[in-house]
Amino acid sequence: MKLVAIVGTNAGFSYNRLLLEFMKAHFADAADIDVCEIKDIPMFNENVPDDDPPAAKALGRAIAEADGVIVGCPEHNHSVPSALKSVLEWLSYRVHPLNGKPVMIVGASYHPQGSSRAQIHLRQILDSPGVGARVLPGSEFLLGNVKTAFDDQGRLTDQATIDFLEQCFADFVDFARSSQSASTSMVKGDSEMVLSDSVHWDATYDVIVLGFGGAGATAARFAADSGAKVLLVDSAPEGHEGGNTRVCGQLVCSADDEDAMRKYYLAQTAPMELDPEIVDTYVEGMANMKRYFRDYLGVESVSAKKTFGAHLGGMAPEYPEFPGSETVDMILVHEGILDGALWKILHSNVVDRSEAIDVWYRSPARHLIKAGDGRTIAGVQIEREHVLRSIRALNGVVLATGGFENNKRKVQDYLGVPRVAPVGGMYNKGDGIDLAVEAGADLWHMANYESLGLQHGLTFAVGEGERGALPLFDLEGFSQGSIMTVGDDGSRYFKEDEPNRHGHIYHHGVWRVPAAQVHPHLVFDQAKYDELGAGDLAGTLSNAVKADSLEALAKLIDADPQIVVKTVDRFNFFAAQGTDYEYGREPATLRAFGSGPYYATALQHAMLNTQGGPRRNSRAEIVDPAGQPIPHLYGAGELGGVCAGQYQGGQNIAECLIFGKIAGENAATRKPQPALAMQAGQSGDASATGSRAGRTFASDLSSDAEIVLGPNQYLGRSQAGIGSEMAVRVTTDDAGAITDIEIVKQSETTEVAGDALKKLPQQMIARNTFDVDAISGASVSSKALIQAVKDALSQVPGRQ
């Protein structure tokens, strides 16, 4: 048996450490005891941005891999030492290795009672939600008067004390073994995959959908329409759900001719090879997308090709040279883009089914729970309000958690890219990949990703964890005149005026995303600086650095001065010759650099979304490396996306709609239940075929019943925002003048709309009108707030 013994103090000398070392030696024949220190673990701080301290992670891994834990607990001021309490905070914040783990408490004290009061407190902490340890009952080893309890070799001297310790330890070994027989765990790195024949289910649903983006919302809606009780969870807080669907252009790839679309799609993916059945399913869905809009979204589609034409930048089709390209269009739910219109419909489809769909925000999925056969997915371990909950899924779990564009480690491991600036949702961190691997899924398309923005998919550099701006229109100024883009060493590395196709540029017959540089820069001269400053692009100059010489500029941007000088010399020669011999930039866009000063603005490679994840089949079933479906596990959307190779705009959203529907309906299909022992009083039928869900939790979807109106208060509504409905409570005086505006319901994107939602109510109150100017950069959310206040004021008696 492998046990971890935690020294519950950071003191240099400790009798509790001495006691644990004695136990390690004395019980060596019965167990391998690893005595672990906590001296290097800093005090708990939940504001640590990215990860737990290495020492805390190491202790967590050791605990996860052990059969049980012994805690040597001193007593300070009648309680647990602060250092030990802090460690337990780390072990119940991001990771939960003590959950279900057998724990024995021992304690040594100068006083006769031997840390008894501290042990009582420690039991309460270990039993609390989020820690969830299984503490050995009925045995309490209290070692008092420790100054005389040990000899010079650190051995206990009193035989009666040793006998009692042996009895307590034997009880703990039996306790730990009984825990092992009830639940078997497989540890993989920092994660725990639960294989259990006896799980205490906190709630039971027919279907659990992980990820409240376009695919997850679609899967939940169609599962509910198939008669399922659904739990839809997302790691993001309310107002940030929606993933990339919420913030994308709202364009959906469509086709009029299925055969032509198949030719086009196969040309896109060539030379990659895909399962013909999944290609047929996907192409069929795109060819019927207009009917999908009519039947399932309740709108007549609008052709983006006809409505916007050249303003789409050649995205419909994106590859006009491919066979079948004439059939490609991108459709919208109305004549507008980048306004969340499609997302609002998908979100409303969930809200309208709130009796069948429960929604949890800020509730990341930690593990998939397997049935006793070690293969069938029986449920999900979800962290809800910092408590781990085991939620049973009778008929299916849908993975729709999006990509990994906000996970630097996965970006580096799978894409070989040092760092990117996300321009989509901020909560796509690759959790679904970890869950899929835990379930034994095969992975595909892990090296594929899409970009968008300046030139081939660049944005102006942002800080770690910040969302990059998405420049899309009127970008010609950045590739015309005395301006160029240089890589890390100061040399050019692509054709600046190449029209990019979601970040892909032409590369010897294939369109590929160029190799990402760590710190690329725009480099330009005074003449270009003046041009940029005179136009709409002046804001891009705010972070520019300036130098009188190219050598000095190179040092400012960490480039090689000699390479920068040679690069500009070559560029000037190409301008004089009227030919870019290096990359083929159009002659009319070339203008030689002047004599100085010179400028540079830091750029960063942008990432719209990734495609990689668990491989799925045409029924949206996630499959293992042998191609066999993992029972009760489904996938949809960007996680394990079908798209590979040369990407056509609108196809990821089409995939969310197509495979979200397939996944939701298949997950809802009633299925024979695997052998799974249920505890007394639990909900769910473990033997029948797909019985209805039992106990559930409250949903986070708010209702109007929670909004109370007092005298001179009026409720106004609007559907114009990028989220779901916005509701405001407007208070007036007896004359009808505005005295207060409260936003009582909204789910706008905080990072975009936060400023507008604070400033606009103040302006409206000051001016006694809803008629104020929208806040720049948050026009959609501003419009929603203005309309909601207008609606409320229309109800005020006597007010015009």
mmCIF file with all atom_site columns, N, CA and C in Angstrom, residues 481-484 523-525 550 568 571-572 591-596 598:
data_model
loop_
_atom_site.group_PDB
_atom_site.id
_atom_site.type_symbol
_atom_site.label_atom_id
_atom_site.label_alt_id
_atom_site.label_comp_id
_atom_site.label_asym_id
_atom_site.label_entity_id
_atom_site.label_seq_id
_atom_site.pdbx_PDB_ins_code
_atom_site.Cartn_x
_atom_site.Cartn_y
_atom_site.Cartn_z
_atom_site.occupancy
_atom_site.B_iso_or_equiv
_atom_site.pdbx_formal_charge
_atom_site.auth_seq_id
_atom_site.auth_comp_id
_atom_site.auth_asym_id
_atom_site.auth_atom_id
_atom_site.pdbx_PDB_model_num
ATOM 1  N N  . GLY A 1 481 ? 2.734  51.246 -49.876 1.00 0.00 ? 481 GLY A N  1
ATOM 2  C CA . GLY A 1 481 ? 3.690  52.300 -49.582 1.00 0.00 ? 481 GLY A CA 1
ATOM 3  C C  . GLY A 1 481 ? 4.922  51.794 -48.867 1.00 0.00 ? 481 GLY A C  1
ATOM 4  N N  . SER A 1 482 ? 5.574  52.685 -48.143 1.00 0.00 ? 482 SER A N  1
ATOM 5  C CA . SER A 1 482 ? 6.841  52.368 -47.470 1.00 0.00 ? 482 SER A CA 1
ATOM 6  C C  . SER A 1 482 ? 6.552  51.722 -46.119 1.00 0.00 ? 482 SER A C  1
ATOM 7  N N  . ILE A 1 483 ? 6.067  50.506 -46.188 1.00 0.00 ? 483 ILE A N  1
ATOM 8  C CA . ILE A 1 483 ? 5.718  49.737 -44.989 1.00 0.00 ? 483 ILE A CA 1
ATOM 9  C C  . ILE A 1 483 ? 5.875  48.262 -45.301 1.00 0.00 ? 483 ILE A C  1
ATOM 10 N N  . MET A 1 484 ? 6.321  47.490 -44.335 1.00 0.00 ? 484 MET A N  1
ATOM 11 C CA . MET A 1 484 ? 6.475  46.049 -44.512 1.00 0.00 ? 484 MET A CA 1
ATOM 12 C C  . MET A 1 484 ? 6.359  45.373 -43.160 1.00 0.00 ? 484 MET A C  1
ATOM 13 N N  . VAL A 1 523 ? 7.030  47.707 -39.923 1.00 0.00 ? 523 VAL A N  1
ATOM 14 C CA . VAL A 1 523 ? 8.102  48.698 -39.981 1.00 0.00 ? 523 VAL A CA 1
ATOM 15 C C  . VAL A 1 523 ? 7.759  49.689 -41.085 1.00 0.00 ? 523 VAL A C  1
ATOM 16 N N  . PHE A 1 524 ? 7.848  50.982 -40.807 1.00 0.00 ? 524 PHE A N  1
ATOM 17 C CA . PHE A 1 524 ? 7.468  51.995 -41.788 1.00 0.00 ? 524 PHE A CA 1
ATOM 18 C C  . PHE A 1 524 ? 8.254  53.281 -41.529 1.00 0.00 ? 524 PHE A C  1
ATOM 19 N N  . ASP A 1 525 ? 8.174  54.190 -42.493 1.00 0.00 ? 525 ASP A N  1
ATOM 20 C CA . ASP A 1 525 ? 8.935  55.437 -42.390 1.00 0.00 ? 525 ASP A CA 1
ATOM 21 C C  . ASP A 1 525 ? 8.023  56.606 -42.042 1.00 0.00 ? 525 ASP A C  1
ATOM 22 N N  . LEU A 1 550 ? 17.752 52.893 -38.803 1.00 0.00 ? 550 LEU A N  1
ATOM 23 C CA . LEU A 1 550 ? 17.238 51.526 -38.836 1.00 0.00 ? 550 LEU A CA 1
ATOM 24 C C  . LEU A 1 550 ? 17.935 50.654 -37.796 1.00 0.00 ? 550 LEU A C  1
ATOM 25 N N  . VAL A 1 568 ? 15.517 46.474 -45.649 1.00 0.00 ? 568 VAL A N  1
ATOM 26 C CA . VAL A 1 568 ? 15.026 47.744 -46.190 1.00 0.00 ? 568 VAL A CA 1
ATOM 27 C C  . VAL A 1 568 ? 15.742 48.082 -47.497 1.00 0.00 ? 568 VAL A C  1
ATOM 28 N N  . PHE A 1 571 ? 14.145 46.015 -50.147 1.00 0.00 ? 571 PHE A N  1
ATOM 29 C CA . PHE A 1 571 ? 12.802 46.536 -50.411 1.00 0.00 ? 571 PHE A CA 1
ATOM 30 C C  . PHE A 1 571 ? 12.882 47.793 -51.289 1.00 0.00 ? 571 PHE A C  1
ATOM 31 N N  . ASN A 1 572 ? 13.808 48.684 -50.971 1.00 0.00 ? 572 ASN A N  1
ATOM 32 C CA . ASN A 1 572 ? 13.970 49.903 -51.774 1.00 0.00 ? 572 ASN A CA 1
ATOM 33 C C  . ASN A 1 572 ? 14.401 49.572 -53.199 1.00 0.00 ? 572 ASN A C  1
ATOM 34 N N  . ARG A 1 591 ? 6.893  51.415 -52.287 1.00 0.00 ? 591 ARG A N  1
ATOM 35 C CA . ARG A 1 591 ? 7.471  52.759 -52.261 1.00 0.00 ? 591 ARG A CA 1
ATOM 36 C C  . ARG A 1 591 ? 8.697  52.711 -51.357 1.00 0.00 ? 591 ARG A C  1
ATOM 37 N N  . ALA A 1 592 ? 9.803  53.237 -51.858 1.00 0.00 ? 592 ALA A N  1
ATOM 38 C CA . ALA A 1 592 ? 11.050 53.171 -51.107 1.00 0.00 ? 592 ALA A CA 1
ATOM 39 C C  . ALA A 1 592 ? 10.953 53.928 -49.791 1.00 0.00 ? 592 ALA A C  1
ATOM 40 N N  . PHE A 1 593 ? 11.648 53.414 -48.763 1.00 0.00 ? 593 PHE A N  1
ATOM 41 C CA . PHE A 1 593 ? 11.719 54.070 -47.473 1.00 0.00 ? 593 PHE A CA 1
ATOM 42 C C  . PHE A 1 593 ? 12.540 55.350 -47.586 1.00 0.00 ? 593 PHE A C  1
ATOM 43 N N  . GLY A 1 594 ? 12.161 56.372 -46.828 1.00 0.00 ? 594 GLY A N  1
ATOM 44 C CA . GLY A 1 594 ? 12.923 57.605 -46.770 1.00 0.00 ? 594 GLY A CA 1
ATOM 45 C C  . GLY A 1 594 ? 14.135 57.463 -45.865 1.00 0.00 ? 594 GLY A C  1
ATOM 46 N N  . SER A 1 595 ? 14.746 58.578 -45.557 1.00 0.00 ? 595 SER A N  1
ATOM 47 C CA . SER A 1 595 ? 16.014 58.565 -44.802 1.00 0.00 ? 595 SER A CA 1
ATOM 48 C C  . SER A 1 595 ? 15.797 58.573 -43.294 1.00 0.00 ? 595 SER A C  1
ATOM 49 N N  . GLY A 1 596 ? 14.570 58.542 -42.845 1.00 0.00 ? 596 GLY A N  1
ATOM 50 C CA . GLY A 1 596 ? 14.293 58.514 -41.405 1.00 0.00 ? 596 GLY A CA 1
ATOM 51 C C  . GLY A 1 596 ? 13.542 59.752 -40.972 1.00 0.00 ? 596 GLY A C  1
ATOM 52 N N  . TYR A 1 598 ? 12.264 56.354 -38.444 1.00 0.00 ? 598 TYR A N  1
ATOM 53 C CA . TYR A 1 598 ? 11.581 55.094 -38.754 1.00 0.00 ? 598 TYR A CA 1
ATOM 54 C C  . TYR A 1 598 ? 10.734 54.676 -37.549 1.00 0.00 ? 598 TYR A C  1
#
